[in-house]
Amino acid sequence: MFKVIDGGITAPKGFKAAGVHAGLKKMKKDMALIVSDVPAVTAAAFTTNKVKAAPVLWDISVLAGGEAQAVVVNSGNANACTGVKGLEDAKETAGYAASKLGLRQDKVYVSSTGVIGVPLDMAKIKGGIDELIPALSSDGADAADAILTTDTFRKEAAAVADIGGVAVTIAGMAKGSGMIHPNMATMLSYITTDAMIDQKTLQELLGNTVEDTFNMISVDGDTSTNDSVIVLANGLAGNVKITESYGYEAFEEAFRFVLGELAKDIVKDGEGAGRFIEMTVLNALTKKDAKVLARSVVSSSLVKAAFFGSDANWGRILCAMGYSGADFEPSLVDLSFSSPAGELLVVKGGEPVKFDEDKAKKILLEKEVKVMADCHQGTESATAWGCDLTYDYVKINGDYRS
Amino acid sequence: MFKVIDGGITAPKGFKAAGVHAGLKKMKKDMALIVSDVPAVTAAAFTTNKVKAAPVLWDISVLAGGEAQAVVVNSGNANACTGVKGLEDAKETAGYAASKLGLRQDKVYVSSTGVIGVPLDMAKIKGGIDELIPALSSDGADAADAILTTDTFRKEAAAVADIGGVAVTIAGMAKGSGMIHPNMATMLSYITTDAMIDQKTLQELLGNTVEDTFNMISVDGDTSTNDSVIVLANGLAGNVKITESYGYEAFEEAFRFVLGELAKDIVKDGEGAGRFIEMTVLNALTKKDAKVLARSVVSSSLVKAAFFGSDANWGRILCAMGYSGADFEPSLVDLSFSSPAGELLVVKGGEPVKFDEDKAKKILLEKEVKVMADCHQGTESATAWGCDLTYDYVKINGDYRS
């Protein structure tokens, strides 16, 4: 049981944020700052890409300390493929913000997204930090706007959990995979909470939750060099410290909700996406099989193109399950589509069921469509989220950089 | 050393073929037959998809016998997701053709591609076989046409190898991954040769060659339920039997050429493809790393969309290498583009090189573009082939089935 509330990263006690236009982008806000009033326990998850942007390398060293108090984000320049200079710039960004905030450098995370292969304009970055600090407030909206790139809407979520009678707030903001002029899709997310929580417990919880949320979405299957999820837990709620054996389930439920909402918003705002697809696999042999199957379906270009055409193309879904590498028995699978317009069984025991094509079309014309595959083999389930493949995706990503 | 010749699957001695319109498709030829005058040693490779179409299951049993003499193909109905009835139909197709040809049923392969989940119209299949047999001739063109679906051109290749002074011919035909009304992309290929060759040697050669040719192409990353490569070697050239220790290299070279040409033709004719991309990885640590890196690049939607836009987007290429899972050191990579319009180094030691954008655009506007990534770590290399992601791909695959 948790309560959903409005608001973003400043909803938990003791967090301030700001977003400004520092001149890295032409017009839009392009730098954000999050600061906790007190040192916070931290957890984070970063891109698995071998090519890691400089700020990610810096952040890995911050995470190793287990404690952080601020995050500086710029959404104009990814500071990726920038060599030794890039690493120095990331470190200098943290150092500059730290000195202005009266913090230690290794308590400041740095995130970047945007053009790659171009050195950071450190004068603009420092100017941005100078502007951000006086702009810090208890309104998280400017920060949530400032991390966006080609996103079409702000992504925030917040919830309150009850930990032994104490209200603990968890909130987050994210930017989705919008094509960045001129480069790659990046997913950034920041989670704040006033929970008092054990660092190890928080890191483990984040790992598990990312697996079920951010790692179960697919826009185009490309994993960026800058993907980051950063959590700060400052303990100001005054709860008894959450550990694996105290308050964990209640906290986890709300935490999972916040990350899940942000993940789904990213897919809904996927580049050129016109339709949101929720793929659930039921009764698989193992949790891993369920996940691999669900993810394979939402990642298939053929499936995505079929959804663009509102085509009840169950064959492509079975096919994508088939090549996923997961263990399942095709001849046992039931497949159905559903949406606000109704529900329809299309495959029973691996073979097609005669269905009303008009009804199928009606169901698939809705903005949000659910697909359910029942493997009838085990008890494990998983859900993945994706979007259709549209002309606009090709247009956005095919546009010449200049 | 081998000689490239014109012609298709009837180029080797002792092979006849035919292609007819049996009524599975509205207008176009939809059934093909290949027959060897004498029993042939056979090798084959099939889809790794868990969901295997009925004819693939039948063909696996034919392959187990090590010898075959005919192949019946239909390109109107995939006979996939058709349950027990589908298996019986595949077997009956082989049996009917065998009885009319005076062969044993288990010497006849059956291939299908087309609509899935719909039972085969066996009357049309049998009628087609009745028409195919009298139409058998030493011209392979009709057969090569009859296996096509949305392919825009016939795919044939042939070469002659010198095996101890004896001319041995290898030829092949293929259909590419065209969207089949209404379903999935399927790759079918048939290779004939008059070589006398040991069965085990042939199967091993096929496995290795498929790895470097058909398995190194990507149109959209979806592996169909029907993908098959079938080889018949009838021994009529009269060469001394090829084994691992006799004549292998000379045969392999020509064999690899034929499969490579067919594989590249499939990509060039990929759905909606406007541009052919050849991605070569040099000096990787292992052969596997080189392959995984090359394949990851040609499979990336972001990379493919960039090529659609003739965008020298080296960041996406490095990024796709980075998430491939292969071992390499990003800071050592050099990256260059080339085409008939010139050559351009864009990344040196993992960092961007200033380049002339106009020259880059000129290079990338060509129909065939090469990308070279030098890992500077080992000595292994690999090449993968792909195509751009276009509006037409989305259109073709988003079209409603009916």
CSV table of C-alpha atoms in Angstrom, one decimal, chain B residues 3-384:
chain,number,residue,atom,x,y,z
B,3,LYS,CA,35.6,-19.0,-62.3
B,4,VAL,CA,32.4,-17.1,-61.9
B,5,ILE,CA,29.8,-18.2,-64.5
B,6,ASP,CA,26.2,-17.2,-65.4
B,7,GLY,CA,23.4,-19.4,-64.5
B,8,GLY,CA,21.6,-20.9,-61.5
B,9,ILE,CA,20.9,-24.2,-59.9
B,10,THR,CA,20.9,-26.2,-63.2
B,11,ALA,CA,24.4,-25.1,-64.0
B,12,PRO,CA,26.0,-28.2,-62.4
B,13,LYS,CA,25.7,-31.5,-64.2
B,14,GLY,CA,22.6,-33.6,-63.7
B,15,PHE,CA,20.2,-31.1,-62.2
B,16,LYS,CA,16.9,-30.1,-63.6
B,17,ALA,CA,14.4,-27.5,-62.3
B,18,ALA,CA,11.0,-26.0,-62.9
B,19,GLY,CA,8.8,-23.2,-61.6
B,20,VAL,CA,5.1,-22.9,-62.1
B,21,HIS,CA,2.0,-21.0,-60.9
B,22,ALA,CA,0.0,-23.5,-58.8
B,23,GLY,CA,-2.6,-21.0,-57.6
B,24,LEU,CA,-1.3,-20.4,-54.0
B,25,LYS,CA,-0.5,-16.9,-55.0
B,26,LYS,CA,-2.8,-14.9,-57.3
B,27,MET,CA,-0.6,-14.4,-60.3
B,28,LYS,CA,3.0,-15.1,-59.8
B,29,LYS,CA,4.9,-18.4,-60.0
B,30,ASP,CA,4.6,-20.0,-56.6
B,31,MET,CA,6.0,-23.6,-56.8
B,32,ALA,CA,9.5,-24.8,-57.7
B,33,LEU,CA,11.1,-28.2,-58.1
B,34,ILE,CA,14.7,-29.2,-58.1
B,35,VAL,CA,15.6,-32.7,-59.1
B,36,SER,CA,19.0,-34.4,-59.4
B,37,ASP,CA,19.4,-37.2,-62.0
B,38,VAL,CA,21.0,-39.4,-59.3
B,39,PRO,CA,20.9,-39.5,-55.5
B,40,ALA,CA,22.9,-36.6,-54.0
B,41,VAL,CA,24.9,-36.2,-50.8
B,42,THR,CA,23.1,-33.5,-48.9
B,43,ALA,CA,23.8,-30.9,-46.2
B,44,ALA,CA,21.5,-28.3,-44.8
B,45,ALA,CA,21.1,-25.5,-42.2
B,46,PHE,CA,17.8,-24.5,-40.7
B,47,THR,CA,16.3,-21.7,-38.6
B,48,THR,CA,17.3,-21.6,-35.0
B,49,ASN,CA,13.8,-20.3,-34.1
B,50,LYS,CA,12.1,-22.4,-31.5
B,51,VAL,CA,9.0,-22.1,-33.6
B,52,LYS,CA,9.9,-24.2,-36.6
B,53,ALA,CA,7.5,-24.5,-39.6
B,54,ALA,CA,6.3,-28.0,-40.4
B,55,PRO,CA,8.5,-28.4,-43.6
B,56,VAL,CA,11.6,-27.6,-41.6
B,57,LEU,CA,10.8,-30.4,-39.2
B,58,TRP,CA,10.3,-32.7,-42.1
B,59,ASP,CA,13.6,-31.6,-43.7
B,60,ILE,CA,15.5,-32.2,-40.5
B,61,SER,CA,14.5,-35.9,-40.9
B,62,VAL,CA,15.6,-35.9,-44.6
B,63,LEU,CA,18.9,-34.4,-43.7
B,64,ALA,CA,19.5,-37.1,-41.1
B,65,GLY,CA,19.5,-39.6,-44.0
B,66,GLY,CA,22.5,-37.8,-45.6
B,67,GLU,CA,21.1,-38.2,-49.1
B,68,ALA,CA,18.4,-36.5,-51.1
B,69,GLN,CA,17.4,-36.1,-54.7
B,70,ALA,CA,14.7,-33.5,-54.9
B,71,VAL,CA,13.3,-30.3,-53.3
B,72,VAL,CA,9.7,-29.1,-53.6
B,73,VAL,CA,9.2,-25.4,-52.7
B,74,ASN,CA,6.0,-23.3,-52.4
B,75,SER,CA,6.2,-19.6,-51.9
B,76,GLY,CA,2.5,-19.0,-51.0
B,77,ASN,CA,1.9,-20.7,-47.7
B,78,ALA,CA,4.6,-21.1,-44.9
B,79,ASN,CA,2.8,-24.1,-43.4
B,80,ALA,CA,3.9,-22.7,-40.0
B,81,CYS,CA,1.9,-22.8,-36.7
B,82,THR,CA,-0.3,-25.4,-38.4
B,83,GLY,CA,0.1,-28.2,-35.8
B,84,VAL,CA,-0.1,-31.9,-36.5
B,85,LYS,CA,-2.0,-31.3,-39.8
B,86,GLY,CA,0.9,-29.1,-41.0
B,87,LEU,CA,3.4,-31.9,-40.4
B,88,GLU,CA,1.2,-34.4,-42.2
B,89,ASP,CA,0.9,-32.0,-45.1
B,90,ALA,CA,4.6,-31.5,-45.4
B,91,LYS,CA,5.2,-35.3,-45.4
B,92,GLU,CA,2.4,-35.8,-47.9
B,93,THR,CA,3.9,-33.2,-50.2
B,94,ALA,CA,7.2,-35.0,-50.1
B,95,GLY,CA,5.4,-38.4,-50.6
B,96,TYR,CA,3.4,-37.2,-53.5
B,97,ALA,CA,6.4,-35.7,-55.3
B,98,ALA,CA,8.5,-38.8,-54.5
B,99,SER,CA,5.8,-41.2,-56.0
B,100,LYS,CA,5.6,-39.1,-59.2
B,101,LEU,CA,9.4,-38.9,-59.5
B,102,GLY,CA,10.0,-42.6,-58.6
B,103,LEU,CA,11.9,-41.6,-55.5
B,104,ARG,CA,11.8,-42.6,-51.9
B,105,GLN,CA,9.8,-40.1,-49.8
B,106,ASP,CA,12.7,-39.5,-47.4
B,107,LYS,CA,14.8,-38.2,-50.3
B,108,VAL,CA,12.6,-35.2,-50.9
B,109,TYR,CA,12.9,-31.9,-49.1
B,110,VAL,CA,10.0,-29.6,-48.8
B,111,SER,CA,10.2,-25.8,-48.2
B,112,SER,CA,7.5,-23.3,-47.7
B,113,THR,CA,7.2,-19.6,-47.2
B,114,GLY,CA,4.2,-17.3,-47.2
B,115,VAL,CA,1.2,-16.9,-45.0
B,116,ILE,CA,1.4,-18.6,-41.6
B,117,GLY,CA,-1.3,-20.3,-39.5
B,118,VAL,CA,-3.3,-21.4,-42.6
B,119,PRO,CA,-3.4,-25.1,-43.6
B,120,LEU,CA,-1.8,-25.9,-47.0
B,121,ASP,CA,-4.3,-26.3,-49.9
B,122,MET,CA,-3.0,-29.9,-50.7
B,123,ALA,CA,-5.1,-30.1,-53.9
B,124,LYS,CA,-3.2,-27.0,-55.2
B,125,ILE,CA,0.1,-28.4,-54.0
B,126,LYS,CA,-0.5,-31.7,-55.7
B,127,GLY,CA,-1.7,-30.0,-58.9
B,128,GLY,CA,1.5,-27.9,-58.8
B,129,ILE,CA,3.7,-31.0,-58.5
B,130,ASP,CA,1.8,-32.5,-61.5
B,131,GLU,CA,2.7,-29.4,-63.5
B,132,LEU,CA,6.2,-29.1,-62.3
B,133,ILE,CA,7.4,-32.6,-63.3
B,134,PRO,CA,6.8,-32.2,-67.0
B,135,ALA,CA,8.2,-28.7,-66.9
B,136,LEU,CA,11.6,-29.8,-65.5
B,137,SER,CA,14.4,-28.5,-67.7
B,138,SER,CA,18.0,-27.4,-67.6
B,139,ASP,CA,17.0,-23.8,-67.2
B,140,GLY,CA,16.8,-22.8,-63.5
B,141,ALA,CA,15.3,-19.3,-64.0
B,142,ASP,CA,11.7,-20.4,-63.5
B,143,ALA,CA,12.5,-22.1,-60.3
B,144,ALA,CA,14.5,-19.1,-59.1
B,145,ASP,CA,11.5,-16.9,-59.9
B,146,ALA,CA,9.0,-19.3,-58.2
B,147,ILE,CA,10.6,-19.1,-54.8
B,148,LEU,CA,10.4,-15.3,-54.6
B,149,THR,CA,7.9,-13.5,-52.6
B,150,THR,CA,8.2,-9.7,-52.3
B,151,ASP,CA,11.8,-9.9,-53.7
B,152,THR,CA,12.3,-7.4,-56.5
B,153,PHE,CA,14.8,-9.5,-58.4
B,154,ARG,CA,15.9,-13.1,-59.0
B,155,LYS,CA,18.9,-14.2,-57.0
B,156,GLU,CA,21.2,-16.7,-58.6
B,157,ALA,CA,25.0,-17.3,-58.5
B,158,ALA,CA,27.3,-19.9,-59.9
B,159,ALA,CA,31.0,-20.7,-60.0
B,160,VAL,CA,33.4,-23.4,-61.3
B,161,ALA,CA,36.2,-24.8,-59.1
B,162,ASP,CA,39.1,-26.8,-60.4
B,163,ILE,CA,39.4,-30.0,-58.3
B,164,GLY,CA,42.5,-31.9,-59.4
B,165,GLY,CA,42.0,-30.9,-63.0
B,166,VAL,CA,38.3,-31.6,-63.0
B,167,ALA,CA,35.8,-28.7,-63.4
B,168,VAL,CA,33.3,-28.8,-60.5
B,169,THR,CA,30.3,-26.5,-60.7
B,170,ILE,CA,28.5,-24.9,-57.7
B,171,ALA,CA,25.3,-22.9,-58.1
B,172,GLY,CA,22.6,-21.5,-56.0
B,173,MET,CA,19.4,-19.6,-55.8
B,174,ALA,CA,17.8,-17.7,-52.9
B,175,LYS,CA,14.8,-15.7,-51.9
B,176,GLY,CA,15.3,-12.8,-49.6
B,177,SER,CA,13.5,-11.4,-46.7
B,178,GLY,CA,10.5,-9.9,-48.3
B,179,MET,CA,7.4,-9.5,-46.2
B,180,ILE,CA,5.1,-12.3,-47.0
B,181,HIS,CA,1.4,-11.6,-47.2
B,182,PRO,CA,0.6,-11.4,-44.3
B,183,ASN,CA,3.5,-12.5,-42.3
B,184,MET,CA,7.2,-12.9,-41.7
B,185,ALA,CA,10.5,-12.5,-43.5
B,186,THR,CA,12.0,-15.8,-44.6
B,187,MET,CA,15.3,-16.6,-46.2
B,188,LEU,CA,15.4,-19.7,-48.4
B,189,SER,CA,18.4,-20.9,-50.4
B,190,TYR,CA,19.2,-23.9,-52.5
B,191,ILE,CA,22.7,-24.9,-53.5
B,192,THR,CA,23.4,-27.5,-56.2
B,193,THR,CA,26.8,-28.9,-57.1
B,194,ASP,CA,28.1,-31.8,-59.3
B,195,ALA,CA,31.0,-32.3,-56.9
B,196,MET,CA,31.7,-35.7,-55.4
B,197,ILE,CA,32.1,-34.8,-51.8
B,198,ASP,CA,32.1,-36.5,-48.5
B,199,GLN,CA,28.8,-35.8,-46.6
B,200,LYS,CA,30.4,-34.9,-43.3
B,201,THR,CA,32.8,-32.6,-45.1
B,202,LEU,CA,29.9,-30.9,-46.9
B,203,GLN,CA,27.9,-30.4,-43.8
B,204,GLU,CA,30.8,-28.9,-41.9
B,205,LEU,CA,31.7,-26.7,-44.9
B,206,LEU,CA,28.1,-25.5,-45.0
B,207,GLY,CA,28.0,-24.7,-41.3
B,208,ASN,CA,31.2,-22.7,-41.5
B,209,THR,CA,30.2,-20.9,-44.6
B,210,VAL,CA,26.7,-20.0,-43.4
B,211,GLU,CA,28.3,-18.5,-40.4
B,212,ASP,CA,30.3,-16.1,-42.6
B,213,THR,CA,27.6,-15.4,-45.2
B,214,PHE,CA,23.9,-15.8,-44.4
B,215,ASN,CA,24.5,-15.4,-40.7
B,216,MET,CA,26.3,-12.1,-41.3
B,217,ILE,CA,23.4,-10.3,-43.0
B,218,SER,CA,20.6,-8.5,-41.3
B,219,VAL,CA,17.6,-6.9,-42.7
B,220,ASP,CA,15.6,-6.4,-39.5
B,221,GLY,CA,17.0,-8.9,-37.0
B,222,ASP,CA,14.0,-11.1,-37.1
B,223,THR,CA,14.8,-14.8,-37.6
B,224,SER,CA,11.9,-16.6,-39.4
B,225,THR,CA,10.3,-20.0,-38.6
B,226,ASN,CA,11.2,-21.2,-42.1
B,227,ASP,CA,14.8,-20.2,-42.9
B,228,SER,CA,16.5,-23.0,-44.7
B,229,VAL,CA,19.7,-23.5,-46.8
B,230,ILE,CA,19.7,-26.9,-48.5
B,231,VAL,CA,22.7,-28.3,-50.5
B,232,LEU,CA,22.6,-31.2,-53.0
B,233,ALA,CA,25.9,-32.6,-54.3
B,234,ASN,CA,25.4,-35.3,-56.9
B,235,GLY,CA,29.0,-36.3,-57.8
B,236,LEU,CA,28.4,-36.2,-61.5
B,237,ALA,CA,31.5,-33.9,-62.2
B,238,GLY,CA,33.6,-37.1,-61.8
B,239,ASN,CA,36.2,-35.5,-59.5
B,240,VAL,CA,38.1,-37.5,-56.9
B,241,LYS,CA,36.0,-37.3,-53.8
B,242,ILE,CA,36.5,-34.0,-51.8
B,243,THR,CA,37.4,-34.6,-48.2
B,244,GLU,CA,38.9,-32.4,-45.5
B,245,SER,CA,42.3,-33.5,-46.9
B,246,TYR,CA,41.6,-33.5,-50.6
B,247,GLY,CA,40.4,-30.6,-52.7
B,248,TYR,CA,38.8,-28.8,-49.8
B,249,GLU,CA,40.3,-25.3,-50.2
B,250,ALA,CA,39.5,-25.0,-53.9
B,251,PHE,CA,35.9,-26.2,-53.4
B,252,GLU,CA,35.4,-24.0,-50.3
B,253,GLU,CA,36.5,-20.9,-52.1
B,254,ALA,CA,33.9,-21.3,-54.9
B,255,PHE,CA,31.3,-22.5,-52.4
B,256,ARG,CA,31.8,-19.4,-50.2
B,257,PHE,CA,31.6,-17.1,-53.2
B,258,VAL,CA,28.2,-18.5,-54.3
B,259,LEU,CA,26.7,-18.3,-50.8
B,260,GLY,CA,28.2,-14.8,-50.3
B,261,GLU,CA,26.7,-13.5,-53.5
B,262,LEU,CA,23.3,-14.9,-52.6
B,263,ALA,CA,23.6,-13.4,-49.1
B,264,LYS,CA,24.5,-10.0,-50.3
B,265,ASP,CA,21.7,-10.1,-52.9
B,266,ILE,CA,19.3,-10.7,-50.1
B,267,VAL,CA,20.4,-7.7,-48.2
B,268,LYS,CA,20.4,-5.5,-51.4
B,269,ASP,CA,16.9,-6.6,-51.9
B,270,GLY,CA,15.9,-6.1,-48.3
B,271,GLU,CA,12.4,-4.7,-47.7
B,272,GLY,CA,12.4,-1.1,-48.6
B,273,ALA,CA,16.2,-1.0,-48.6
B,274,GLY,CA,17.7,1.9,-50.5
B,275,ARG,CA,21.4,1.5,-49.5
B,276,PHE,CA,23.7,-1.5,-49.0
B,277,ILE,CA,26.1,-1.4,-46.0
B,278,GLU,CA,29.2,-3.5,-45.7
B,279,MET,CA,30.7,-3.4,-42.2
B,280,THR,CA,34.1,-4.8,-41.7
B,281,VAL,CA,35.8,-5.1,-38.4
B,282,LEU,CA,39.6,-5.5,-38.5
B,283,ASN,CA,42.1,-6.6,-35.9
B,284,ALA,CA,39.7,-7.8,-33.2
B,285,LEU,CA,40.8,-10.0,-30.4
B,286,THR,CA,38.9,-13.1,-31.6
B,287,LYS,CA,36.9,-14.1,-34.7
B,288,LYS,CA,33.8,-14.2,-32.6
B,289,ASP,CA,34.4,-10.6,-31.3
B,290,ALA,CA,34.9,-9.4,-34.9
B,291,LYS,CA,31.6,-11.1,-36.0
B,292,VAL,CA,29.6,-9.9,-33.1
B,293,LEU,CA,30.8,-6.3,-33.5
B,294,ALA,CA,30.2,-6.2,-37.3
B,295,ARG,CA,26.7,-7.8,-36.9
B,296,SER,CA,25.7,-5.4,-34.1
B,297,VAL,CA,26.4,-2.4,-36.3
B,298,VAL,CA,24.4,-3.6,-39.3
B,299,SER,CA,21.5,-4.6,-37.0
B,300,SER,CA,21.2,-1.3,-35.2
B,301,SER,CA,18.0,0.6,-36.0
B,302,LEU,CA,19.7,3.9,-35.2
B,303,VAL,CA,22.7,3.1,-37.5
B,304,LYS,CA,20.3,1.9,-40.3
B,305,ALA,CA,18.2,5.1,-40.0
B,306,ALA,CA,21.4,7.2,-40.1
B,307,PHE,CA,22.4,5.5,-43.4
B,308,PHE,CA,18.9,6.3,-44.7
B,309,GLY,CA,19.7,9.9,-44.1
B,310,SER,CA,23.3,9.6,-45.5
B,311,ASP,CA,24.5,10.8,-42.0
B,312,ALA,CA,28.1,10.2,-41.1
B,313,ASN,CA,26.9,9.2,-37.6
B,314,TRP,CA,30.0,7.5,-36.3
B,315,GLY,CA,28.7,7.8,-32.7
B,316,ARG,CA,25.9,5.4,-33.4
B,317,ILE,CA,28.4,2.9,-34.9
B,318,LEU,CA,30.7,3.1,-31.9
B,319,CYS,CA,27.7,2.8,-29.6
B,320,ALA,CA,26.4,-0.3,-31.4
B,321,MET,CA,29.8,-1.9,-31.1
B,322,GLY,CA,29.8,-0.9,-27.4
B,323,TYR,CA,26.6,-2.7,-26.6
B,324,SER,CA,27.3,-5.8,-28.7
B,325,GLY,CA,28.7,-7.7,-25.8
B,326,ALA,CA,32.0,-8.3,-27.7
B,327,ASP,CA,35.4,-7.5,-26.2
B,328,PHE,CA,37.2,-4.5,-27.6
B,329,GLU,CA,38.8,-1.3,-26.4
B,330,PRO,CA,36.8,1.7,-27.6
B,331,SER,CA,39.8,4.1,-27.2
B,332,LEU,CA,41.8,2.1,-29.8
B,333,VAL,CA,39.2,2.1,-32.5
B,334,ASP,CA,39.7,3.8,-35.9
B,335,LEU,CA,36.6,4.2,-38.0
B,336,SER,CA,36.3,5.1,-41.7
B,337,PHE,CA,33.6,5.3,-44.4
B,338,SER,CA,34.2,4.5,-48.1
B,339,SER,CA,32.3,4.2,-51.3
B,340,PRO,CA,33.0,4.9,-55.0
B,341,ALA,CA,32.9,8.6,-54.0
B,342,GLY,CA,35.9,8.3,-51.8
B,343,GLU,CA,37.2,7.3,-48.4
B,344,LEU,CA,37.1,9.2,-45.1
B,345,LEU,CA,38.6,8.6,-41.6
B,346,VAL,CA,36.1,9.8,-39.0
B,347,VAL,CA,37.4,8.3,-35.7
B,348,LYS,CA,41.0,7.8,-34.7
B,349,GLY,CA,41.8,6.1,-31.4
B,350,GLY,CA,38.2,6.3,-30.2
B,351,GLU,CA,37.9,10.1,-30.7
B,352,PRO,CA,36.4,12.0,-33.6
B,353,VAL,CA,38.6,13.4,-36.4
B,354,LYS,CA,37.6,16.7,-38.0
B,355,PHE,CA,36.2,15.8,-41.4
B,356,ASP,CA,34.7,17.4,-44.4
B,357,GLU,CA,30.9,17.0,-44.0
B,358,ASP,CA,30.3,17.6,-47.7
B,359,LYS,CA,32.7,14.8,-48.6
B,360,ALA,CA,31.1,12.6,-46.1
B,361,LYS,CA,27.7,13.3,-47.5
B,362,LYS,CA,29.0,12.5,-51.0
B,363,ILE,CA,30.4,9.2,-49.9
B,364,LEU,CA,27.2,8.2,-48.0
B,365,LEU,CA,24.9,9.1,-50.8
B,366,GLU,CA,26.2,6.2,-52.9
B,367,LYS,CA,24.1,3.0,-53.1
B,368,GLU,CA,26.8,0.9,-51.5
B,369,VAL,CA,28.7,2.1,-48.6
B,370,LYS,CA,31.6,0.4,-46.7
B,371,VAL,CA,32.4,1.0,-43.0
B,372,MET,CA,35.7,-0.1,-41.6
B,373,ALA,CA,36.4,-0.4,-37.9
B,374,ASP,CA,40.0,-1.2,-36.9
B,375,CYS,CA,40.1,-2.4,-33.3
B,376,HIS,CA,44.0,-2.5,-33.2
B,377,GLN,CA,43.9,-5.3,-30.7
B,378,GLY,CA,44.3,-8.6,-32.4
B,379,THR,CA,44.4,-10.1,-35.9
B,380,GLU,CA,40.8,-11.4,-36.5
B,381,SER,CA,38.4,-9.8,-38.9
B,382,ALA,CA,34.8,-10.2,-40.1
B,383,THR,CA,32.4,-8.6,-42.4
B,384,ALA,CA,28.6,-8.2,-42.1
